[in-house]
Coordinates of C-alpha atoms and ligand atoms in Angstrom, one line a residue:
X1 CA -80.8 -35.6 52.1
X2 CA -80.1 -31.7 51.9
X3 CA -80.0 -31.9 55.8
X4 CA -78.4 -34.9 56.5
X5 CA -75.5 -33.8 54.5
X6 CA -75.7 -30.9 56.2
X7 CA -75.7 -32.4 59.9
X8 CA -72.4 -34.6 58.4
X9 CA -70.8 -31.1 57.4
X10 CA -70.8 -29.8 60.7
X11 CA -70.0 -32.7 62.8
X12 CA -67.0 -33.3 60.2
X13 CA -66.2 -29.3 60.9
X14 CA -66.6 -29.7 64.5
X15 CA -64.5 -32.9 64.9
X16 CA -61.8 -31.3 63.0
X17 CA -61.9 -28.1 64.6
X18 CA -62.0 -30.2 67.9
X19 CA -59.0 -32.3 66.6
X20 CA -56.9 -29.2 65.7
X21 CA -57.7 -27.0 69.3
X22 CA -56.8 -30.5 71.5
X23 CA -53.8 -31.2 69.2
X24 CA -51.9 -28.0 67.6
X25 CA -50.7 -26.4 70.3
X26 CA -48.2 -29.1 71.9
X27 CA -47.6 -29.8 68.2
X28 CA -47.0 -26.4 67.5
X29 CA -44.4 -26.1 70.0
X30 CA -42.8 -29.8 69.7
X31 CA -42.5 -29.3 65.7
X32 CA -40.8 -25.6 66.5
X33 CA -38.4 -27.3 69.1
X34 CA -37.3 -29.2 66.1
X35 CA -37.3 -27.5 63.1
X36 CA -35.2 -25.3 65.7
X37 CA -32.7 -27.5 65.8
X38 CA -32.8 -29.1 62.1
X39 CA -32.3 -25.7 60.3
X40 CA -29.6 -23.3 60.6
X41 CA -30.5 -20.8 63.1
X42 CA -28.8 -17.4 62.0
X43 CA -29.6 -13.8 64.1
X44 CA -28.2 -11.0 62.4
X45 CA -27.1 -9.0 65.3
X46 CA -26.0 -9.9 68.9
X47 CA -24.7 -7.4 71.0
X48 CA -22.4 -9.5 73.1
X49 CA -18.9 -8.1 72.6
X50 CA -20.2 -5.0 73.6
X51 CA -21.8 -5.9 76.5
X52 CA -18.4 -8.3 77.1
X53 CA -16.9 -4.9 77.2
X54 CA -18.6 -2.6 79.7
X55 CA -18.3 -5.4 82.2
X56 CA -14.3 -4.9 81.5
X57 CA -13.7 -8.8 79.8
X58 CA -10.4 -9.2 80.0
X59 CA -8.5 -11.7 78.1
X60 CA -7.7 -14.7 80.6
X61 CA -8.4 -18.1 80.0
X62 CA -11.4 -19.3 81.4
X63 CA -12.2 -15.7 82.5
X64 CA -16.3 -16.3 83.7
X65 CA -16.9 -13.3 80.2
X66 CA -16.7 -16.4 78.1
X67 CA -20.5 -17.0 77.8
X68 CA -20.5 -20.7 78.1
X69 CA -23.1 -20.5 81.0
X70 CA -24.2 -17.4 82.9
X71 CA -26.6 -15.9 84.7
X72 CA -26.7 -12.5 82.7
X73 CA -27.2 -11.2 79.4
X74 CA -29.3 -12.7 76.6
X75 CA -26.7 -14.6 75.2
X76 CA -24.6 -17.7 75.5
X77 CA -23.6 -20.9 74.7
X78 CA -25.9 -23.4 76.5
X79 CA -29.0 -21.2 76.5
X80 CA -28.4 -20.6 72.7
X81 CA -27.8 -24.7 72.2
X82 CA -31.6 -25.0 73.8
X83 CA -33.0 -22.4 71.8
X84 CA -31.4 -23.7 68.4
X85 CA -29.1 -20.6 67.5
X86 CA -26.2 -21.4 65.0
X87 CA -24.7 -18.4 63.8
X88 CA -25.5 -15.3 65.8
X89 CA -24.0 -12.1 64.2
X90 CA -21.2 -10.9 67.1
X91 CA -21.9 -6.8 66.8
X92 CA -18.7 -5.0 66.7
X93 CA -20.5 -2.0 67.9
X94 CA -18.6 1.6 67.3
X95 CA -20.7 4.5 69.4
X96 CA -21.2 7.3 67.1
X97 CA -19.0 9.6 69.7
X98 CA -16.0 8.1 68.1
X99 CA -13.7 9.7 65.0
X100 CA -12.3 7.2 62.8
X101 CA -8.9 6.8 64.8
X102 CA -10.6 5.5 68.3
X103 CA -12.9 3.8 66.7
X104 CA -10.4 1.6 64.6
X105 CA -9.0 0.6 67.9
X106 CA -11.8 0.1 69.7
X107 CA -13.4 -2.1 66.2
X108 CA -9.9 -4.5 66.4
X109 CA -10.6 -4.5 70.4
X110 CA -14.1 -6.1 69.5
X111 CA -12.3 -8.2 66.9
X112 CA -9.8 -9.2 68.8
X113 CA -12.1 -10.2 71.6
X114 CA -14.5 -12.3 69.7
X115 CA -11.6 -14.3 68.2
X116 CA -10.3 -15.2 71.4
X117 CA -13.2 -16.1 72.5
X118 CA -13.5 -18.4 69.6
X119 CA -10.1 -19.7 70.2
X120 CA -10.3 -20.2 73.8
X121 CA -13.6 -21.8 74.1
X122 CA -12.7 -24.1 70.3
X123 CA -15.0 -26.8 71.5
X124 CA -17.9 -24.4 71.8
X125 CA -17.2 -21.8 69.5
X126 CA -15.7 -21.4 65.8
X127 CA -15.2 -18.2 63.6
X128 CA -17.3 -18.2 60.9
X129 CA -16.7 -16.3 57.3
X130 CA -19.3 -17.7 55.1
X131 CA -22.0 -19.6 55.0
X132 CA -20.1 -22.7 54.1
X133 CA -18.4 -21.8 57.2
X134 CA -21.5 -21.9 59.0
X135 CA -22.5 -24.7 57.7
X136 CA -19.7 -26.7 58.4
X137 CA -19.2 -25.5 62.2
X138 CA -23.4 -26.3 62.8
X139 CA -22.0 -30.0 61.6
X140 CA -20.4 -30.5 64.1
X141 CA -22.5 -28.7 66.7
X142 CA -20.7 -25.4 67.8
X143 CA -21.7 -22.2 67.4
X144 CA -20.7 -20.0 64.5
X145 CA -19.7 -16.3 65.6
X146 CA -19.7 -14.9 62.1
X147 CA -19.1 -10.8 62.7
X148 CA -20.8 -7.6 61.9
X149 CA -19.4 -4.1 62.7
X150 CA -22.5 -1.5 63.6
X151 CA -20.7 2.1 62.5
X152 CA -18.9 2.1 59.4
X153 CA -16.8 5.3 61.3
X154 CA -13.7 2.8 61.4
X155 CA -13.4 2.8 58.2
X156 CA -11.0 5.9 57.7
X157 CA -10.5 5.7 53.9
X158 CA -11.7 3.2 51.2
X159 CA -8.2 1.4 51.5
X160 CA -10.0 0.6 55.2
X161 CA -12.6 -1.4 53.7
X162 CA -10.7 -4.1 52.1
X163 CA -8.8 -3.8 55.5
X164 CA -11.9 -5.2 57.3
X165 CA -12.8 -7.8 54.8
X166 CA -9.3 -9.2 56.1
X167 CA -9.9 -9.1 59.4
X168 CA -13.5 -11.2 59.1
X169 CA -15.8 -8.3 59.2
X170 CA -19.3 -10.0 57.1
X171 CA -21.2 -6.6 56.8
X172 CA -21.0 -3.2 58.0
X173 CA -23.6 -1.8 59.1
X174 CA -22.9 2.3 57.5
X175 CA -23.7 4.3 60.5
X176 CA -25.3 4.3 63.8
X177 CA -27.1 7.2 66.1
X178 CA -25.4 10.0 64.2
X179 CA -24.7 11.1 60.0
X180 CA -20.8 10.2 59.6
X181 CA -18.7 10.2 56.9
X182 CA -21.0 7.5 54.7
X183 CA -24.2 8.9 55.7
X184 CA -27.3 9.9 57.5
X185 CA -28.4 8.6 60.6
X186 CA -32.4 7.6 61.4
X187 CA -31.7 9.1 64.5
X188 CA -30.1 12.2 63.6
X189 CA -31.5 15.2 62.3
X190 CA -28.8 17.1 61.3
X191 CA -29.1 15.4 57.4
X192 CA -25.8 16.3 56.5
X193 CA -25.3 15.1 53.0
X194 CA -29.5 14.3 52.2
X195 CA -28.4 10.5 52.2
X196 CA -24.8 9.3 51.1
X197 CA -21.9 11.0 50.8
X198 CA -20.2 11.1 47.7
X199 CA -17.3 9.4 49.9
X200 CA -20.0 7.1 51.0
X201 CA -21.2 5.7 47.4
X202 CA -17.6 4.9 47.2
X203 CA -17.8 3.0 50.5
X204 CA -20.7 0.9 48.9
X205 CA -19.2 0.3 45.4
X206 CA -15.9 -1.0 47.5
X207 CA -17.9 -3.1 50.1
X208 CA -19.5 -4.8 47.2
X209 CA -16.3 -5.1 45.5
X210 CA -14.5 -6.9 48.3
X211 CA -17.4 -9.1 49.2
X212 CA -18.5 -6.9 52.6
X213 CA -22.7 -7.0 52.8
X214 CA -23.9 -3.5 53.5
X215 CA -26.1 -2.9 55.8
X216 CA -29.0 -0.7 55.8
X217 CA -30.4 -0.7 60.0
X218 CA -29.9 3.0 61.2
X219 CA -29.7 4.9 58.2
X220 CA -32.1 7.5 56.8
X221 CA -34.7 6.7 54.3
X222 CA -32.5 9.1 52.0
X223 CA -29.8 6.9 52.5
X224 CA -32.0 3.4 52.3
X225 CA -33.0 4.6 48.9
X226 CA -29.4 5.7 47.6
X227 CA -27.9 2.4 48.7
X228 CA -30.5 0.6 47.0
X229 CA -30.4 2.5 43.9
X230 CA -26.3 2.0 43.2
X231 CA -25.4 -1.1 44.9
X232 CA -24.7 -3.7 42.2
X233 CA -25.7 -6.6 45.5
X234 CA -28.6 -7.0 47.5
X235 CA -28.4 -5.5 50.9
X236 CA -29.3 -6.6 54.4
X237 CA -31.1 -4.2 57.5
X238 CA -29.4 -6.6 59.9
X239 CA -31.6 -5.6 62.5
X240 CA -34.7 -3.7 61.9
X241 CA -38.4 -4.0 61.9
X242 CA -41.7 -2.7 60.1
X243 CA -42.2 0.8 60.6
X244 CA -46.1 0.1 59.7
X245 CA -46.6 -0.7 63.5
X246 CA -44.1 2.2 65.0
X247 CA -45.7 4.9 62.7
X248 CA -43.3 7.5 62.7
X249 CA -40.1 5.9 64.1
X250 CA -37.6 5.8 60.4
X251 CA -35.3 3.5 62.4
X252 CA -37.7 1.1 61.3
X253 CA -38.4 0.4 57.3
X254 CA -41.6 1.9 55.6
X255 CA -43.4 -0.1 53.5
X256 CA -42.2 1.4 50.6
X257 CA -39.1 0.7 51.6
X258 CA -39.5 -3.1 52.3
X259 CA -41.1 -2.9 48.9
X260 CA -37.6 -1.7 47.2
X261 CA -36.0 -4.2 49.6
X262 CA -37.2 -7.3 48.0
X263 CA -36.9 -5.7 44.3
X264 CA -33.2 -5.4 45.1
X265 CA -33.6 -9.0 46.7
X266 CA -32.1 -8.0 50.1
X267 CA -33.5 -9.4 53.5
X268 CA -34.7 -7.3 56.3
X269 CA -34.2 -9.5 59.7
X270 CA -37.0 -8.5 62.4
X271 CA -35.3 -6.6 65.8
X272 CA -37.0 -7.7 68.8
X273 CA -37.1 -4.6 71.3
X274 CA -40.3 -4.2 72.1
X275 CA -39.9 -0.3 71.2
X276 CA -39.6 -1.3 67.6
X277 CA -42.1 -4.0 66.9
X278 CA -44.9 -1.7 68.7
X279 CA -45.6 2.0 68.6
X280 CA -48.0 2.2 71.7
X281 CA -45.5 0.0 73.8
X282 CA -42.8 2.3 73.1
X283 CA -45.1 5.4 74.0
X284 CA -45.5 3.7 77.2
X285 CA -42.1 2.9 77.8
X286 CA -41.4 6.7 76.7
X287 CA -43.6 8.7 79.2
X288 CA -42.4 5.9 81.9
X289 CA -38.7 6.9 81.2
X290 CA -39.6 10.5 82.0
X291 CA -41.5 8.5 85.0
X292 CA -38.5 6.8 86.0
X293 CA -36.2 9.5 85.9
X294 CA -37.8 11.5 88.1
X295 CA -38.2 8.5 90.9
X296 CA -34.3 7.8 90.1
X297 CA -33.7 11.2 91.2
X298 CA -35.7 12.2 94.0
X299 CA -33.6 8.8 95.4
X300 CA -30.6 10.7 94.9
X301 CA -29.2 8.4 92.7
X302 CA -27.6 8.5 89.4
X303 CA -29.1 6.4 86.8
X304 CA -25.8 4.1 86.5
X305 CA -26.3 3.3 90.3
X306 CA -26.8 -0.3 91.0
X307 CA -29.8 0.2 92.8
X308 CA -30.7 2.8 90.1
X309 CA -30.8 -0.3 87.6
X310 CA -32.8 -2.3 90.1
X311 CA -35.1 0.5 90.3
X312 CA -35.4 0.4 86.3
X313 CA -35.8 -3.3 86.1
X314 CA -38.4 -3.6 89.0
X315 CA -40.2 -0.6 87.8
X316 CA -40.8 -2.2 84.0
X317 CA -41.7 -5.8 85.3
X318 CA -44.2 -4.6 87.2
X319 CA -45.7 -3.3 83.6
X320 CA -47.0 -5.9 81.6
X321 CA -47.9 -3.1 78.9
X322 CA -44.0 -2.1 78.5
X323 CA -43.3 -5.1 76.8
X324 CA -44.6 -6.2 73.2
X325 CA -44.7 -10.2 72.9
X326 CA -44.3 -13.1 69.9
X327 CA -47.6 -12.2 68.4
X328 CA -46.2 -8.9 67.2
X329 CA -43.1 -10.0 66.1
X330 CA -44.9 -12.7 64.1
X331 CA -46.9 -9.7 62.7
X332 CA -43.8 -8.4 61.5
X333 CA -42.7 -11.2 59.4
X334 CA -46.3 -11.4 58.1
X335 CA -45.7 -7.9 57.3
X336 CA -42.7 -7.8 54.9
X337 CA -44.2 -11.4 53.3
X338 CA -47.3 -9.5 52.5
X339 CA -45.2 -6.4 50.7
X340 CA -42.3 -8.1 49.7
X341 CA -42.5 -12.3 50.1
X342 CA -41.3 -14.6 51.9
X343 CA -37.9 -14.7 50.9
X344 CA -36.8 -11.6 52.3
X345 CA -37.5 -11.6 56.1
X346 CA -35.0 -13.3 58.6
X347 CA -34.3 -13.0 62.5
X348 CA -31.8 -10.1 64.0
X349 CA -33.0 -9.8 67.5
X350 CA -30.7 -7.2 68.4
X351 CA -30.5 -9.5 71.7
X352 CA -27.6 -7.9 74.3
X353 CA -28.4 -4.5 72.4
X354 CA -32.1 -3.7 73.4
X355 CA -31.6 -3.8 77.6
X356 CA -34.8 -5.2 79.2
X357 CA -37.1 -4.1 76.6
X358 CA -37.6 -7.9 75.0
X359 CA -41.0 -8.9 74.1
X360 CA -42.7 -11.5 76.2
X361 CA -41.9 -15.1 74.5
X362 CA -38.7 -14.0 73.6
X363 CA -36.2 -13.1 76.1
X364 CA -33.5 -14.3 75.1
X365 CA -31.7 -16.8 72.9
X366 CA -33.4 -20.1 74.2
X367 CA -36.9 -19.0 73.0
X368 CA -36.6 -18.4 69.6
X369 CA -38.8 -21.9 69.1
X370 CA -41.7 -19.3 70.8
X371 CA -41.1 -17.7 67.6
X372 CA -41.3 -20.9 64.9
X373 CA -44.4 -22.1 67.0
X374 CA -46.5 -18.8 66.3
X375 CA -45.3 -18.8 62.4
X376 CA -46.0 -22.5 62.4
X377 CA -49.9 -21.7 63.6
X378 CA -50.2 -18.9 61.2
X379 CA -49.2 -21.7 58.3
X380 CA -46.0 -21.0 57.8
X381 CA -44.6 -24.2 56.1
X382 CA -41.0 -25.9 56.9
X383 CA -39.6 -24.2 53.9
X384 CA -40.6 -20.9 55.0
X385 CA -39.6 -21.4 58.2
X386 CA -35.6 -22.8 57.0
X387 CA -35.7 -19.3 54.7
X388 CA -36.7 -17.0 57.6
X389 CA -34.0 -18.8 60.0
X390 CA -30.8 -18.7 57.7
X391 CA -32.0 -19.5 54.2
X392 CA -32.6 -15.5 52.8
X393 CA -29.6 -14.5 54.8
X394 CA -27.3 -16.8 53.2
X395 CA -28.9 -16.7 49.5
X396 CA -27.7 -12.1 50.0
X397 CA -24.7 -13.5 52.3
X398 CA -23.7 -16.1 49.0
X399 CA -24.3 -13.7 46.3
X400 CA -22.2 -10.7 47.8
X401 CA -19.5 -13.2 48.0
X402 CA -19.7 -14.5 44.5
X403 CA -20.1 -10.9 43.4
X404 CA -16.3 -9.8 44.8
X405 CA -14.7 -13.3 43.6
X406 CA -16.2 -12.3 39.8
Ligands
ZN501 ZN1 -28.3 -1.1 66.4

């Protein structure tokens, strides 16, 4: 009896395991095409206008910048119809070389740019200024271009902040590669004020007050910890990933930090480059710069040089280990759902912002199914999968907003 029940164990275990390798993988990737396109697809950070910029858009109708179809970039409208993105974050990116006067005009350039974009282009695109807004534009299938502004160096004096609320600014992210006026940068190490500034908390109290969501990507861990501690809202890192696997690297949040994250109910939405999600790729990718450099050089050409940027491009392709994949971003989620739970992770690719540093799987905005499949494998259920697509973004997104209306 023992045996026979035994010999009917294993056959069962064998036929199902037999059922699941023949079966899960197409089903994997036919139930992530859908859920895809059922849920609300949000990214938290797209660097298109700035990438609009550089290659001079100008402001003509039907200019070939509108990113209804092209060739380059990771971004636009068809390629993000396939992949199932609703509302990607537009990044009005300020560079940390400019003082609050040039950077207000450059931050109403952006603006400016992504509502004309939105106007021009009305069947494809809408402005978006809530999540009802989102909501109602993925009704009737256009894309949302809700807007974040990386830098909070526009923002001259408090009176400023309320100032970008009006214009349609969603969050601001409170500084980028250097300490400002706020706060400390990640990337600087200057530490100029050991976190905020006392200018800075009154930044935060304001941005909660007029319904702005503050963003914690770039800042120090001083910083992190001060925002978290005062802000009466939960906060957003719009585009950052698990320091765990980039030991080291503070642009990315600790544990610890992920930890606080969640306490304050905030979401942290997993950046893609390949230099964040893994700390041996971006070793690679470090030495090859030096690597690169040097090859640029003994050309005789400058690193902006066309052929310079074929050079680049040929030179990393030809490197399978420069590039992280889906795995590791998957790893990522799992990450912050083991410290913090699942209803604090989300998606901000930093797509546009990263250069050719994307992890295999995901290079641009048509494979972010690549992304559902591997969570779906790993038992991720269609719940989880609507929270870490839009639903945690918009619970932070709904409460900021309800906060300022109080
Ligand atoms: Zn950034």
């Amino acid at each position: 009896m023992k045996l026979k029940f035994y010999l009917a164990i294993s056959i069962l275990s064998f036929y199902s395991c037999k059922v699941s390798k023949t079966t899960t993988n197409v089903d994997f990737n036919k139930k992530a095409q859908e859920l895809a396109h059922k849920f609300i697809l949000t990214d938290g950070h797209v660097d298109l206008p700035y990438r609009l910029k550089i290659k001079n858009f100008q402001m003509q109708k039907d200019y070939l910048g509108i990113p209804i179809k092209s060739e380059s970039g990771d971004f636009d409208f068809e390629r993000s119809k396939k992949g199932g993105l609703d509302a990607p974050f537009m990044s009005i990116y300020i560079p940390s070389i400019y003082e609050t006067p040039q950077a207000q005009l450059l931050a109403d350039s952006l603006i400016t740019m992504v509502k004309y974009i939105a106007k021009e282009k009305s069947d494809y695109f809408e402005m978006a200024y809530s999540p009802n807004d989102v909501q109602q534009t993925f009704k009737k299938g256009k894309i949302a271009l809700p807007m974040g502004m990386e830098n909070g160096s526009p923002i001259g004096k408090l009176a400023d902040v309320k100032k970008y609320k009006e214009k349609g600014i969603s969050y601001i992210t409170l500084t980028h590669a250097k300490d400002n006026k706020i706060c400390d940068s990640s990337y600087d190490t200057t530490r100029t004020w050991k976190g905020l500034s006392p200018y800075g908390r009154e930044v935060v109290l304001e941005m909660a007050k007029v319904g702005i969501m503050i963003d914690i990507s770039h800042v120090s861990d001083s910083t992190f910890y001060q925002v978290a501690r005062i802000s009466p809202v939960p906060v957003i890192a719009s585009h950052s990933s698990a320091r765990f696997f980039t030991p080291g690297f503070e642009r990315n949040m600790s544990d610890d930090m992920i930890k606080v994250l969640g306490k304050n109910n905030g979401v942290i939405m997993i950046n893609f480059g390949s230099t964040f999600l893994d700390g041996e790729v971006a070793k690679i990718r470090n030495s090859s710069q030096k690597e690169l450099r040097a090859l640029i050089a003994a050309k005789g050409l400058k690193p902006s040089d066309h052929e310079a940027e074929v050079l680049a491009d040929n030179y990393f392709k030809s490197n399978p280990k420069a590039y992280s994949d889906t795995q590791k971003v998957a790893d990522h989620v799992d990450r912050v759902v083991k410290l913090a739970g699942i209803n604090h992770v989300g998606i901000g690719s930093d797509f546009d912002g990263v250069g050719d540093s994307l992890p295999t799987g995901l290079k641009d905005v048509a494979d972010y199914p690549n992304l559902i499949a591997e969570l779906l494998k790993r038992g991720y259920s269609d719940t989880d999968i609507e929270k870490i697509c839009s639903g945690n973004l918009f619970r932070v997104w709904n409460s900021v907003i309800k906060y300022a209306a109080k």
